[in-house]
Amino acid sequence: MAVGARPTPRRPDVTNHPELDTLPEWPLETIGVLVTTDPTPHAIPVSWPVRAGDRQILISLKSNRGSLARLRERPEVALLILGGGDVALCARGTARVIAEQMPSAEDYVAVRIDIDAIDDHRQSAFAVTKGIQRTVLDDESELRGLRSRVNTLRSWSQNQAAQNQPAQNQPAQGRA
């Protein structure tokens, strides 16, 4: 090696990074961090992401956010979730707007993230006990609005799950 030259740092082997098959449950008040690109990364906090199945997450975004414009242009996103109960993951996938206006919150859109990979960031030496927290500083209308949006997203998620369930007591096709 030449005098003054530095060795090239080794990159960690990411091929063996643990992944989860399905999303775990997390507490309601969990704050996520949404990462979009343009092509550089941009990260914003997102309040109360909703688990909408084993590999889907629903979020609400204010319609004037730069992140919304970026995900419309480049729908590949990542959502970091650090939540109580030792939830530490990064869900990577494709985002799309599923409602241009949310009921009773016309300045918010609903976004669904279809998950391609779930990076498991839990560690044996640490446990996430509380995750990221937010406190409403102004009036209670912000908190009521957030609760309303999340209730809408949860309802949509439950309706979607019910539609994807096979009907009970129905004969299978091809059987008499």
Short mmCIF file of N, CA and C in Angstrom, two decimals:
data_model
loop_
_atom_site.label_atom_id
_atom_site.label_comp_id
_atom_site.label_asym_id
_atom_site.label_seq_id
_atom_site.Cartn_x
_atom_site.Cartn_y
_atom_site.Cartn_z
N MET A 1 0.85 -1.16 0.00
CA MET A 1 0.00 0.00 0.00
C MET A 1 0.89 1.23 0.00
N ALA A 2 0.55 2.23 -0.77
CA ALA A 2 1.34 3.45 -0.88
C ALA A 2 1.28 4.23 0.43
N VAL A 3 2.36 4.98 0.68
CA VAL A 3 2.42 5.80 1.88
C VAL A 3 1.28 6.81 1.84
N GLY A 4 0.56 6.95 2.93
CA GLY A 4 -0.53 7.91 3.01
C GLY A 4 -1.86 7.39 2.46
N ALA A 5 -1.82 6.25 1.79
CA ALA A 5 -3.06 5.70 1.26
C ALA A 5 -3.84 5.02 2.38
N ARG A 6 -5.14 5.14 2.31
CA ARG A 6 -5.99 4.50 3.30
C ARG A 6 -6.60 3.25 2.71
N PRO A 7 -6.74 2.22 3.53
CA PRO A 7 -7.41 1.03 3.01
C PRO A 7 -8.88 1.35 2.75
N THR A 8 -9.42 0.74 1.73
CA THR A 8 -10.84 0.92 1.43
C THR A 8 -11.65 0.23 2.52
N PRO A 9 -12.57 0.98 3.16
CA PRO A 9 -13.35 0.33 4.21
C PRO A 9 -14.21 -0.78 3.63
N ARG A 10 -14.33 -1.86 4.37
CA ARG A 10 -15.16 -2.97 3.92
C ARG A 10 -16.62 -2.62 4.14
N ARG A 11 -17.41 -2.96 3.19
CA ARG A 11 -18.86 -2.78 3.32
C ARG A 11 -19.41 -3.99 4.06
N PRO A 12 -20.36 -3.76 4.94
CA PRO A 12 -20.94 -4.91 5.64
C PRO A 12 -21.66 -5.82 4.66
N ASP A 13 -21.68 -7.09 4.98
CA ASP A 13 -22.38 -8.07 4.15
C ASP A 13 -23.87 -7.95 4.41
N VAL A 14 -24.60 -7.30 3.48
CA VAL A 14 -26.03 -7.10 3.67
C VAL A 14 -26.84 -8.26 3.12
N THR A 15 -26.20 -9.22 2.51
CA THR A 15 -26.94 -10.34 1.95
C THR A 15 -27.54 -11.21 3.04
N ASN A 16 -26.98 -11.19 4.23
CA ASN A 16 -27.49 -12.00 5.32
C ASN A 16 -28.31 -11.20 6.32
N HIS A 17 -28.75 -10.01 5.93
CA HIS A 17 -29.56 -9.19 6.83
C HIS A 17 -30.89 -9.89 7.10
N PRO A 18 -31.29 -10.00 8.37
CA PRO A 18 -32.54 -10.70 8.66
C PRO A 18 -33.76 -9.95 8.13
N GLU A 19 -34.69 -10.70 7.60
CA GLU A 19 -35.96 -10.13 7.13
C GLU A 19 -37.10 -10.86 7.79
N LEU A 20 -38.21 -10.17 7.92
CA LEU A 20 -39.44 -10.76 8.44
C LEU A 20 -40.33 -11.14 7.28
N ASP A 21 -41.11 -12.21 7.44
CA ASP A 21 -42.07 -12.61 6.41
C ASP A 21 -43.32 -11.76 6.45
N THR A 22 -43.71 -11.35 7.65
CA THR A 22 -44.91 -10.54 7.82
C THR A 22 -44.65 -9.40 8.78
N LEU A 23 -45.45 -8.37 8.68
CA LEU A 23 -45.34 -7.23 9.59
C LEU A 23 -45.82 -7.63 10.98
N PRO A 24 -45.11 -7.24 12.01
CA PRO A 24 -45.61 -7.47 13.36
C PRO A 24 -46.67 -6.42 13.70
N GLU A 25 -47.35 -6.60 14.80
CA GLU A 25 -48.26 -5.58 15.33
C GLU A 25 -47.43 -4.54 16.07
N TRP A 26 -47.90 -3.28 16.08
CA TRP A 26 -47.23 -2.24 16.85
C TRP A 26 -48.30 -1.39 17.53
N PRO A 27 -47.93 -0.65 18.59
CA PRO A 27 -48.90 0.17 19.31
C PRO A 27 -49.49 1.27 18.42
N LEU A 28 -50.70 1.66 18.71
CA LEU A 28 -51.42 2.67 17.92
C LEU A 28 -50.62 3.96 17.76
N GLU A 29 -50.07 4.47 18.84
CA GLU A 29 -49.42 5.79 18.81
C GLU A 29 -48.03 5.78 18.20
N THR A 30 -47.66 4.73 17.51
CA THR A 30 -46.33 4.61 16.90
C THR A 30 -46.14 5.70 15.84
N ILE A 31 -44.94 6.25 15.83
CA ILE A 31 -44.54 7.21 14.80
C ILE A 31 -43.56 6.49 13.87
N GLY A 32 -43.80 6.58 12.58
CA GLY A 32 -42.89 6.02 11.60
C GLY A 32 -42.08 7.12 10.95
N VAL A 33 -41.08 6.73 10.20
CA VAL A 33 -40.29 7.68 9.42
C VAL A 33 -40.37 7.23 7.97
N LEU A 34 -41.03 8.04 7.14
CA LEU A 34 -41.20 7.74 5.72
C LEU A 34 -40.04 8.32 4.94
N VAL A 35 -39.42 7.48 4.11
CA VAL A 35 -38.30 7.92 3.29
C VAL A 35 -38.73 7.85 1.82
N THR A 36 -38.65 9.02 1.16
CA THR A 36 -38.92 9.12 -0.28
C THR A 36 -37.64 9.62 -0.94
N THR A 37 -37.61 9.59 -2.27
CA THR A 37 -36.41 10.05 -2.98
C THR A 37 -36.77 10.99 -4.12
N ASP A 38 -35.74 11.81 -4.51
CA ASP A 38 -35.94 12.70 -5.67
C ASP A 38 -34.67 13.06 -6.45
N PRO A 39 -33.64 12.42 -6.62
CA PRO A 39 -33.25 11.08 -6.23
C PRO A 39 -32.61 10.99 -4.85
N THR A 40 -32.31 12.11 -4.18
CA THR A 40 -31.73 11.98 -2.84
C THR A 40 -32.82 11.63 -1.83
N PRO A 41 -32.47 10.98 -0.74
CA PRO A 41 -33.49 10.59 0.24
C PRO A 41 -34.01 11.77 1.05
N HIS A 42 -35.26 11.71 1.38
CA HIS A 42 -35.93 12.67 2.27
C HIS A 42 -36.70 11.86 3.29
N ALA A 43 -36.60 12.22 4.57
CA ALA A 43 -37.29 11.47 5.62
C ALA A 43 -38.19 12.40 6.42
N ILE A 44 -39.43 11.95 6.67
CA ILE A 44 -40.36 12.73 7.48
C ILE A 44 -41.04 11.79 8.49
N PRO A 45 -41.42 12.33 9.66
CA PRO A 45 -42.20 11.52 10.59
C PRO A 45 -43.63 11.37 10.09
N VAL A 46 -44.21 10.20 10.29
CA VAL A 46 -45.61 9.95 9.95
C VAL A 46 -46.30 9.40 11.20
N SER A 47 -47.39 10.02 11.57
CA SER A 47 -48.10 9.62 12.77
C SER A 47 -48.97 8.40 12.53
N TRP A 48 -48.87 7.44 13.43
CA TRP A 48 -49.77 6.32 13.57
C TRP A 48 -50.01 5.52 12.29
N PRO A 49 -48.95 4.95 11.70
CA PRO A 49 -49.15 4.09 10.53
C PRO A 49 -50.02 2.89 10.91
N VAL A 50 -50.85 2.46 9.98
CA VAL A 50 -51.80 1.38 10.22
C VAL A 50 -51.32 0.12 9.51
N ARG A 51 -51.14 -0.95 10.26
CA ARG A 51 -50.84 -2.26 9.67
C ARG A 51 -52.11 -2.73 8.98
N ALA A 52 -52.03 -2.96 7.68
CA ALA A 52 -53.22 -3.30 6.88
C ALA A 52 -53.13 -4.71 6.33
N GLY A 53 -52.41 -5.55 6.99
CA GLY A 53 -52.23 -6.92 6.53
C GLY A 53 -50.79 -7.32 6.73
N ASP A 54 -50.48 -8.52 6.31
CA ASP A 54 -49.14 -9.05 6.51
C ASP A 54 -48.06 -8.25 5.79
N ARG A 55 -48.44 -7.60 4.66
CA ARG A 55 -47.44 -6.88 3.87
C ARG A 55 -48.00 -5.58 3.28
N GLN A 56 -48.86 -4.91 4.05
CA GLN A 56 -49.39 -3.60 3.62
C GLN A 56 -49.48 -2.68 4.83
N ILE A 57 -49.21 -1.41 4.57
CA ILE A 57 -49.32 -0.37 5.59
C ILE A 57 -50.08 0.79 4.97
N LEU A 58 -51.00 1.39 5.75
CA LEU A 58 -51.72 2.57 5.33
C LEU A 58 -51.25 3.76 6.16
N ILE A 59 -51.09 4.91 5.49
CA ILE A 59 -50.73 6.15 6.18
C ILE A 59 -51.55 7.28 5.60
N SER A 60 -51.64 8.37 6.34
CA SER A 60 -52.25 9.59 5.81
C SER A 60 -51.16 10.65 5.71
N LEU A 61 -51.19 11.37 4.60
CA LEU A 61 -50.21 12.45 4.38
C LEU A 61 -50.96 13.73 4.03
N LYS A 62 -50.49 14.83 4.56
CA LYS A 62 -51.07 16.11 4.20
C LYS A 62 -50.81 16.34 2.71
N SER A 63 -51.83 16.83 2.02
CA SER A 63 -51.77 16.89 0.55
C SER A 63 -50.73 17.88 0.03
N ASN A 64 -50.24 18.80 0.86
CA ASN A 64 -49.24 19.76 0.38
C ASN A 64 -47.81 19.36 0.73
N ARG A 65 -47.60 18.11 1.17
CA ARG A 65 -46.27 17.65 1.56
C ARG A 65 -45.41 17.33 0.33
N GLY A 66 -44.15 17.69 0.43
CA GLY A 66 -43.20 17.34 -0.62
C GLY A 66 -43.04 15.84 -0.75
N SER A 67 -43.17 15.12 0.36
CA SER A 67 -43.06 13.67 0.32
C SER A 67 -44.14 13.05 -0.55
N LEU A 68 -45.33 13.63 -0.53
CA LEU A 68 -46.41 13.12 -1.37
C LEU A 68 -46.06 13.31 -2.84
N ALA A 69 -45.56 14.48 -3.19
CA ALA A 69 -45.16 14.73 -4.58
C ALA A 69 -44.04 13.76 -5.00
N ARG A 70 -43.09 13.53 -4.09
CA ARG A 70 -41.98 12.61 -4.42
C ARG A 70 -42.47 11.18 -4.60
N LEU A 71 -43.36 10.70 -3.74
CA LEU A 71 -43.80 9.31 -3.89
C LEU A 71 -44.69 9.12 -5.11
N ARG A 72 -45.36 10.19 -5.54
CA ARG A 72 -46.12 10.09 -6.80
C ARG A 72 -45.15 9.92 -7.98
N GLU A 73 -44.02 10.60 -7.91
CA GLU A 73 -43.01 10.55 -8.98
C GLU A 73 -42.18 9.27 -8.91
N ARG A 74 -41.78 8.90 -7.70
CA ARG A 74 -40.96 7.71 -7.46
C ARG A 74 -41.61 6.93 -6.32
N PRO A 75 -42.45 5.96 -6.63
CA PRO A 75 -43.24 5.30 -5.59
C PRO A 75 -42.48 4.33 -4.69
N GLU A 76 -41.21 4.09 -4.96
CA GLU A 76 -40.43 3.21 -4.09
C GLU A 76 -40.09 3.98 -2.82
N VAL A 77 -40.54 3.46 -1.67
CA VAL A 77 -40.36 4.14 -0.40
C VAL A 77 -39.87 3.16 0.65
N ALA A 78 -39.47 3.71 1.78
CA ALA A 78 -39.15 2.92 2.96
C ALA A 78 -39.86 3.57 4.14
N LEU A 79 -40.34 2.75 5.05
CA LEU A 79 -40.97 3.25 6.27
C LEU A 79 -40.29 2.57 7.45
N LEU A 80 -39.59 3.38 8.25
CA LEU A 80 -38.94 2.89 9.46
C LEU A 80 -39.94 2.96 10.60
N ILE A 81 -40.08 1.86 11.33
CA ILE A 81 -40.99 1.82 12.47
C ILE A 81 -40.20 1.33 13.67
N LEU A 82 -40.18 2.17 14.72
CA LEU A 82 -39.59 1.82 16.01
C LEU A 82 -40.72 1.96 17.02
N GLY A 83 -41.26 0.84 17.47
CA GLY A 83 -42.42 0.89 18.34
C GLY A 83 -42.25 0.05 19.58
N GLY A 84 -43.07 0.36 20.58
CA GLY A 84 -43.08 -0.41 21.81
C GLY A 84 -43.32 -1.88 21.52
N GLY A 85 -42.88 -2.72 22.44
CA GLY A 85 -43.00 -4.15 22.24
C GLY A 85 -41.87 -4.70 21.40
N ASP A 86 -40.77 -3.94 21.31
CA ASP A 86 -39.58 -4.32 20.56
C ASP A 86 -39.85 -4.48 19.07
N VAL A 87 -40.52 -3.50 18.50
CA VAL A 87 -40.71 -3.45 17.05
C VAL A 87 -39.64 -2.52 16.49
N ALA A 88 -38.80 -3.05 15.63
CA ALA A 88 -37.73 -2.28 14.99
C ALA A 88 -37.58 -2.83 13.58
N LEU A 89 -38.14 -2.11 12.61
CA LEU A 89 -38.13 -2.63 11.24
C LEU A 89 -38.10 -1.49 10.24
N CYS A 90 -37.71 -1.86 9.04
CA CYS A 90 -37.82 -0.96 7.90
C CYS A 90 -38.57 -1.72 6.82
N ALA A 91 -39.76 -1.20 6.49
CA ALA A 91 -40.58 -1.82 5.45
C ALA A 91 -40.30 -1.08 4.14
N ARG A 92 -39.86 -1.82 3.14
CA ARG A 92 -39.55 -1.23 1.84
C ARG A 92 -40.55 -1.74 0.82
N GLY A 93 -41.06 -0.80 0.00
CA GLY A 93 -42.04 -1.22 -1.00
C GLY A 93 -42.47 -0.08 -1.88
N THR A 94 -43.67 -0.24 -2.44
CA THR A 94 -44.22 0.71 -3.40
C THR A 94 -45.44 1.38 -2.81
N ALA A 95 -45.45 2.70 -2.86
CA ALA A 95 -46.56 3.48 -2.31
C ALA A 95 -47.45 4.00 -3.42
N ARG A 96 -48.75 4.07 -3.12
CA ARG A 96 -49.67 4.72 -4.05
C ARG A 96 -50.81 5.32 -3.28
N VAL A 97 -51.31 6.41 -3.81
CA VAL A 97 -52.45 7.10 -3.20
C VAL A 97 -53.69 6.27 -3.46
N ILE A 98 -54.45 5.98 -2.40
CA ILE A 98 -55.69 5.23 -2.57
C ILE A 98 -56.93 6.10 -2.36
N ALA A 99 -56.74 7.32 -1.84
CA ALA A 99 -57.84 8.28 -1.71
C ALA A 99 -57.24 9.68 -1.75
N GLU A 100 -57.69 10.47 -2.69
CA GLU A 100 -57.16 11.83 -2.84
C GLU A 100 -57.62 12.75 -1.70
N GLN A 101 -58.74 12.43 -1.08
CA GLN A 101 -59.22 13.16 0.09
C GLN A 101 -59.75 12.15 1.09
N MET A 102 -59.38 12.36 2.34
CA MET A 102 -59.90 11.47 3.38
C MET A 102 -61.19 12.05 3.92
N PRO A 103 -62.14 11.19 4.28
CA PRO A 103 -63.39 11.69 4.85
C PRO A 103 -63.11 12.56 6.08
N SER A 104 -63.74 13.68 6.14
CA SER A 104 -63.61 14.68 7.22
C SER A 104 -62.18 15.20 7.38
N ALA A 105 -61.33 15.03 6.37
CA ALA A 105 -59.97 15.57 6.40
C ALA A 105 -59.55 15.81 4.96
N GLU A 106 -60.17 16.77 4.31
CA GLU A 106 -59.97 17.00 2.88
C GLU A 106 -58.55 17.40 2.52
N ASP A 107 -57.75 17.85 3.49
CA ASP A 107 -56.38 18.23 3.20
C ASP A 107 -55.39 17.08 3.40
N TYR A 108 -55.92 15.86 3.58
CA TYR A 108 -55.09 14.67 3.72
C TYR A 108 -55.46 13.64 2.66
N VAL A 109 -54.44 12.92 2.18
CA VAL A 109 -54.65 11.79 1.27
C VAL A 109 -54.32 10.50 2.01
N ALA A 110 -54.88 9.41 1.54
CA ALA A 110 -54.57 8.09 2.10
C ALA A 110 -53.61 7.40 1.15
N VAL A 111 -52.57 6.79 1.71
CA VAL A 111 -51.53 6.12 0.93
C VAL A 111 -51.40 4.68 1.42
N ARG A 112 -51.32 3.76 0.47
CA ARG A 112 -51.06 2.36 0.79
C ARG A 112 -49.64 2.02 0.35
N ILE A 113 -48.91 1.36 1.23
CA ILE A 113 -47.58 0.88 0.89
C ILE A 113 -47.66 -0.64 0.79
N ASP A 114 -47.39 -1.16 -0.40
CA ASP A 114 -47.31 -2.60 -0.62
C ASP A 114 -45.86 -3.00 -0.38
N ILE A 115 -45.65 -3.86 0.61
CA ILE A 115 -44.31 -4.15 1.11
C ILE A 115 -43.65 -5.26 0.31
N ASP A 116 -42.43 -4.99 -0.15
CA ASP A 116 -41.59 -5.99 -0.83
C ASP A 116 -40.65 -6.69 0.14
N ALA A 117 -40.13 -5.94 1.11
CA ALA A 117 -39.17 -6.49 2.06
C ALA A 117 -39.36 -5.83 3.42
N ILE A 118 -39.16 -6.62 4.47
CA ILE A 118 -39.28 -6.11 5.84
C ILE A 118 -37.96 -6.42 6.54
N ASP A 119 -37.12 -5.41 6.68
CA ASP A 119 -35.84 -5.57 7.36
C ASP A 119 -36.08 -5.59 8.86
N ASP A 120 -35.59 -6.63 9.52
CA ASP A 120 -35.74 -6.79 10.97
C ASP A 120 -34.53 -6.15 11.64
N HIS A 121 -34.76 -5.08 12.39
CA HIS A 121 -33.67 -4.36 13.03
C HIS A 121 -33.60 -4.58 14.54
N ARG A 122 -34.31 -5.58 15.03
CA ARG A 122 -34.19 -5.90 16.45
C ARG A 122 -32.80 -6.45 16.72
N GLN A 123 -32.32 -6.19 17.93
CA GLN A 123 -31.00 -6.67 18.32
C GLN A 123 -31.09 -7.35 19.66
N SER A 124 -30.26 -8.35 19.86
CA SER A 124 -30.29 -9.09 21.12
C SER A 124 -29.83 -8.24 22.30
N ALA A 125 -29.04 -7.21 22.06
CA ALA A 125 -28.51 -6.38 23.15
C ALA A 125 -29.43 -5.22 23.52
N PHE A 126 -30.46 -4.94 22.70
CA PHE A 126 -31.34 -3.80 22.95
C PHE A 126 -32.79 -4.20 22.70
N ALA A 127 -33.70 -3.48 23.32
CA ALA A 127 -35.12 -3.67 23.05
C ALA A 127 -35.77 -2.30 22.94
N VAL A 128 -36.62 -2.10 21.96
CA VAL A 128 -37.37 -0.86 21.82
C VAL A 128 -38.57 -0.98 22.75
N THR A 129 -38.62 -0.13 23.77
CA THR A 129 -39.69 -0.24 24.75
C THR A 129 -40.82 0.75 24.50
N LYS A 130 -40.50 1.94 24.00
CA LYS A 130 -41.52 2.95 23.78
C LYS A 130 -41.56 3.46 22.36
N GLY A 131 -40.50 3.44 21.66
CA GLY A 131 -40.48 3.98 20.31
C GLY A 131 -40.51 5.50 20.33
N ILE A 132 -40.75 6.07 19.17
CA ILE A 132 -40.80 7.52 19.01
C ILE A 132 -42.16 8.00 19.51
N GLN A 133 -42.19 9.10 20.26
CA GLN A 133 -43.44 9.63 20.81
C GLN A 133 -43.64 11.07 20.35
N ARG A 134 -44.91 11.47 20.24
CA ARG A 134 -45.28 12.86 19.94
C ARG A 134 -46.29 13.32 20.97
N THR A 135 -46.27 14.62 21.26
CA THR A 135 -47.25 15.23 22.15
C THR A 135 -47.92 16.35 21.38
N VAL A 136 -49.24 16.42 21.43
CA VAL A 136 -49.98 17.50 20.78
C VAL A 136 -49.80 18.75 21.61
N LEU A 137 -49.29 19.82 21.00
CA LEU A 137 -48.98 21.04 21.74
C LEU A 137 -50.07 22.10 21.66
N ASP A 138 -50.85 22.12 20.57
CA ASP A 138 -51.86 23.17 20.46
C ASP A 138 -53.22 22.65 20.92
N ASP A 139 -54.23 22.80 20.13
CA ASP A 139 -55.55 22.38 20.56
C ASP A 139 -55.79 20.89 20.29
N GLU A 140 -56.83 20.39 20.86
CA GLU A 140 -57.16 18.97 20.74
C GLU A 140 -57.70 18.61 19.37
N SER A 141 -57.98 19.59 18.51
CA SER A 141 -58.54 19.28 17.18
C SER A 141 -57.53 18.49 16.34
N GLU A 142 -56.24 18.75 16.51
CA GLU A 142 -55.22 17.97 15.79
C GLU A 142 -55.30 16.50 16.16
N LEU A 143 -55.40 16.24 17.45
CA LEU A 143 -55.47 14.85 17.92
C LEU A 143 -56.77 14.19 17.46
N ARG A 144 -57.88 14.92 17.53
CA ARG A 144 -59.15 14.37 17.03
C ARG A 144 -59.06 14.07 15.55
N GLY A 145 -58.45 14.95 14.78
CA GLY A 145 -58.28 14.74 13.34
C GLY A 145 -57.44 13.51 13.05
N LEU A 146 -56.34 13.35 13.78
CA LEU A 146 -55.47 12.18 13.61
C LEU A 146 -56.23 10.91 13.95
N ARG A 147 -56.94 10.91 15.06
CA ARG A 147 -57.73 9.73 15.43
C ARG A 147 -58.75 9.39 14.36
N SER A 148 -59.39 10.40 13.81
CA SER A 148 -60.40 10.17 12.77
C SER A 148 -59.76 9.56 11.52
N ARG A 149 -58.62 10.10 11.10
CA ARG A 149 -57.95 9.56 9.91
C ARG A 149 -57.52 8.12 10.14
N VAL A 150 -56.97 7.83 11.31
CA VAL A 150 -56.50 6.47 11.60
C VAL A 150 -57.69 5.51 11.69
N ASN A 151 -58.79 5.95 12.28
CA ASN A 151 -59.99 5.10 12.32
C ASN A 151 -60.48 4.79 10.92
N THR A 152 -60.43 5.77 10.02
CA THR A 152 -60.81 5.54 8.63
C THR A 152 -59.88 4.51 7.98
N LEU A 153 -58.57 4.68 8.15
CA LEU A 153 -57.61 3.74 7.57
C LEU A 153 -57.81 2.34 8.13
N ARG A 154 -58.04 2.23 9.43
CA ARG A 154 -58.28 0.92 10.04
C ARG A 154 -59.55 0.28 9.47
N SER A 155 -60.58 1.07 9.30
CA SER A 155 -61.83 0.55 8.75
C SER A 155 -61.62 0.05 7.33
N TRP A 156 -60.90 0.82 6.52
CA TRP A 156 -60.60 0.40 5.15
C TRP A 156 -59.80 -0.89 5.16
N SER A 157 -58.83 -0.98 6.07
CA SER A 157 -58.00 -2.18 6.17
C SER A 157 -58.85 -3.39 6.53
N GLN A 158 -59.73 -3.24 7.50
CA GLN A 158 -60.59 -4.35 7.92
C GLN A 158 -61.55 -4.76 6.81
N ASN A 159 -62.09 -3.79 6.09
CA ASN A 159 -62.98 -4.11 4.96
C ASN A 159 -62.23 -4.85 3.87
N GLN A 160 -61.01 -4.43 3.60
CA GLN A 160 -60.19 -5.10 2.58
C GLN A 160 -59.88 -6.53 3.01
N ALA A 161 -59.54 -6.71 4.29
CA ALA A 161 -59.24 -8.05 4.78
C ALA A 161 -60.47 -8.95 4.69
N ALA A 162 -61.63 -8.40 5.00
CA ALA A 162 -62.86 -9.20 4.92
C ALA A 162 -63.16 -9.60 3.48
N GLN A 163 -62.88 -8.72 2.54
CA GLN A 163 -63.12 -9.04 1.12
C GLN A 163 -62.16 -10.11 0.63
N ASN A 164 -60.98 -10.20 1.21
CA ASN A 164 -59.98 -11.18 0.78
C ASN A 164 -60.14 -12.52 1.47
N GLN A 165 -61.03 -12.62 2.48
CA GLN A 165 -61.26 -13.87 3.19
C GLN A 165 -62.22 -14.74 2.39
N PRO A 166 -61.98 -16.04 2.30
CA PRO A 166 -62.97 -16.91 1.66
C PRO A 166 -64.23 -16.96 2.51
N ALA A 167 -65.36 -17.02 1.86
CA ALA A 167 -66.62 -17.06 2.58
C ALA A 167 -66.71 -18.34 3.41
N GLN A 168 -67.20 -18.21 4.62
CA GLN A 168 -67.37 -19.35 5.51
C GLN A 168 -68.54 -20.20 5.04
N ASN A 169 -68.43 -21.47 5.19
CA ASN A 169 -69.52 -22.41 4.87
C ASN A 169 -69.93 -22.40 3.42
N GLN A 170 -69.05 -21.96 2.55
CA GLN A 170 -69.32 -21.99 1.11
C GLN A 170 -68.63 -23.22 0.55
N PRO A 171 -69.30 -23.99 -0.32
CA PRO A 171 -68.63 -25.13 -0.93
C PRO A 171 -67.52 -24.65 -1.86
N ALA A 172 -66.43 -25.39 -1.86
CA ALA A 172 -65.32 -25.06 -2.76
C ALA A 172 -65.76 -25.29 -4.19
N GLN A 173 -65.21 -24.49 -5.10
CA GLN A 173 -65.56 -24.67 -6.52
C GLN A 173 -65.16 -26.06 -6.97
N GLY A 174 -66.00 -26.64 -7.77
CA GLY A 174 -65.72 -27.96 -8.31
C GLY A 174 -66.24 -29.08 -7.43
N ARG A 175 -66.74 -28.70 -6.22
CA ARG A 175 -67.30 -29.72 -5.34
C ARG A 175 -68.81 -29.58 -5.31
N ALA A 176 -69.47 -30.70 -5.12
CA ALA A 176 -70.93 -30.69 -5.08
C ALA A 176 -71.40 -30.57 -3.65
#
